Amino acid sequence: MKTWTNPRFNDRHLADRLEAEVRDLRDRLRYETGRERADTLDDIEKLEHQLSRMHC
């Protein structure tokens, strides 16, 4: 038997996880330099772009 899962509920949890990941990456920026910092900034940009496309 398949149970119905509210897709908005799942999106909201995904958005919460992505926002938490962005916060963690921003905290890590304080300790990074050079290429590490650039890679982390790229990761943050990708996550924020994904979040902006979500409708939660």
CSV table of C-alpha atoms in Angstrom, one decimal:
chain,number,residue,atom,x,y,z
A,1,MET,CA,0.0,0.0,0.0
A,2,LYS,CA,1.4,3.4,-1.0
A,3,THR,CA,1.0,6.2,1.4
A,4,TRP,CA,0.6,9.8,0.1
A,5,THR,CA,3.5,12.1,1.1
A,6,ASN,CA,2.9,15.8,0.8
A,7,PRO,CA,5.5,17.1,-1.7
A,8,ARG,CA,5.5,20.6,-0.1
A,9,PHE,CA,6.4,19.0,3.2
A,10,ASN,CA,9.4,17.2,1.6
A,11,ASP,CA,10.4,20.4,-0.2
A,12,ARG,CA,10.3,22.3,3.1
A,13,HIS,CA,12.6,19.7,4.7
A,14,LEU,CA,15.0,19.8,1.8
A,15,ALA,CA,15.1,23.6,1.9
A,16,ASP,CA,15.8,23.5,5.7
A,17,ARG,CA,18.7,21.0,5.1
A,18,LEU,CA,20.1,23.2,2.3
A,19,GLU,CA,19.9,26.3,4.4
A,20,ALA,CA,21.7,24.5,7.2
A,21,GLU,CA,24.4,23.4,4.8
A,22,VAL,CA,24.8,27.0,3.6
A,23,ARG,CA,25.2,28.2,7.2
A,24,ASP,CA,27.9,25.6,7.8
A,25,LEU,CA,29.7,26.5,4.7
A,26,ARG,CA,29.6,30.2,5.6
A,27,ASP,CA,31.0,29.4,9.0
A,28,ARG,CA,33.8,27.4,7.4
A,29,LEU,CA,34.8,30.4,5.2
A,30,ARG,CA,36.5,32.0,8.2
A,31,TYR,CA,39.2,29.3,8.2
A,32,GLU,CA,39.7,28.9,4.4
A,33,THR,CA,42.0,30.7,2.0
A,34,GLY,CA,42.8,30.6,-1.7
A,35,ARG,CA,41.3,27.8,-3.7
A,36,GLU,CA,39.5,26.2,-0.8
A,37,ARG,CA,37.7,29.5,-0.2
A,38,ALA,CA,36.8,29.9,-3.8
A,39,ASP,CA,35.4,26.3,-4.0
A,40,THR,CA,33.3,26.9,-0.8
A,41,LEU,CA,31.9,30.1,-2.3
A,42,ASP,CA,31.0,28.2,-5.5
A,43,ASP,CA,29.2,25.6,-3.4
A,44,ILE,CA,27.3,28.3,-1.5
A,45,GLU,CA,26.3,29.9,-4.7
A,46,LYS,CA,25.0,26.6,-6.1
A,47,LEU,CA,23.0,25.9,-3.0
A,48,GLU,CA,21.5,29.4,-2.9
A,49,HIS,CA,20.6,29.2,-6.5
A,50,GLN,CA,18.8,25.8,-5.9
A,51,LEU,CA,17.0,27.4,-2.9
A,52,SER,CA,15.9,30.3,-5.0
A,53,ARG,CA,14.3,27.9,-7.5
A,54,MET,CA,12.3,26.1,-4.8
A,55,HIS,CA,8.9,27.5,-3.9
A,56,CYS,CA,8.7,26.9,-0.2
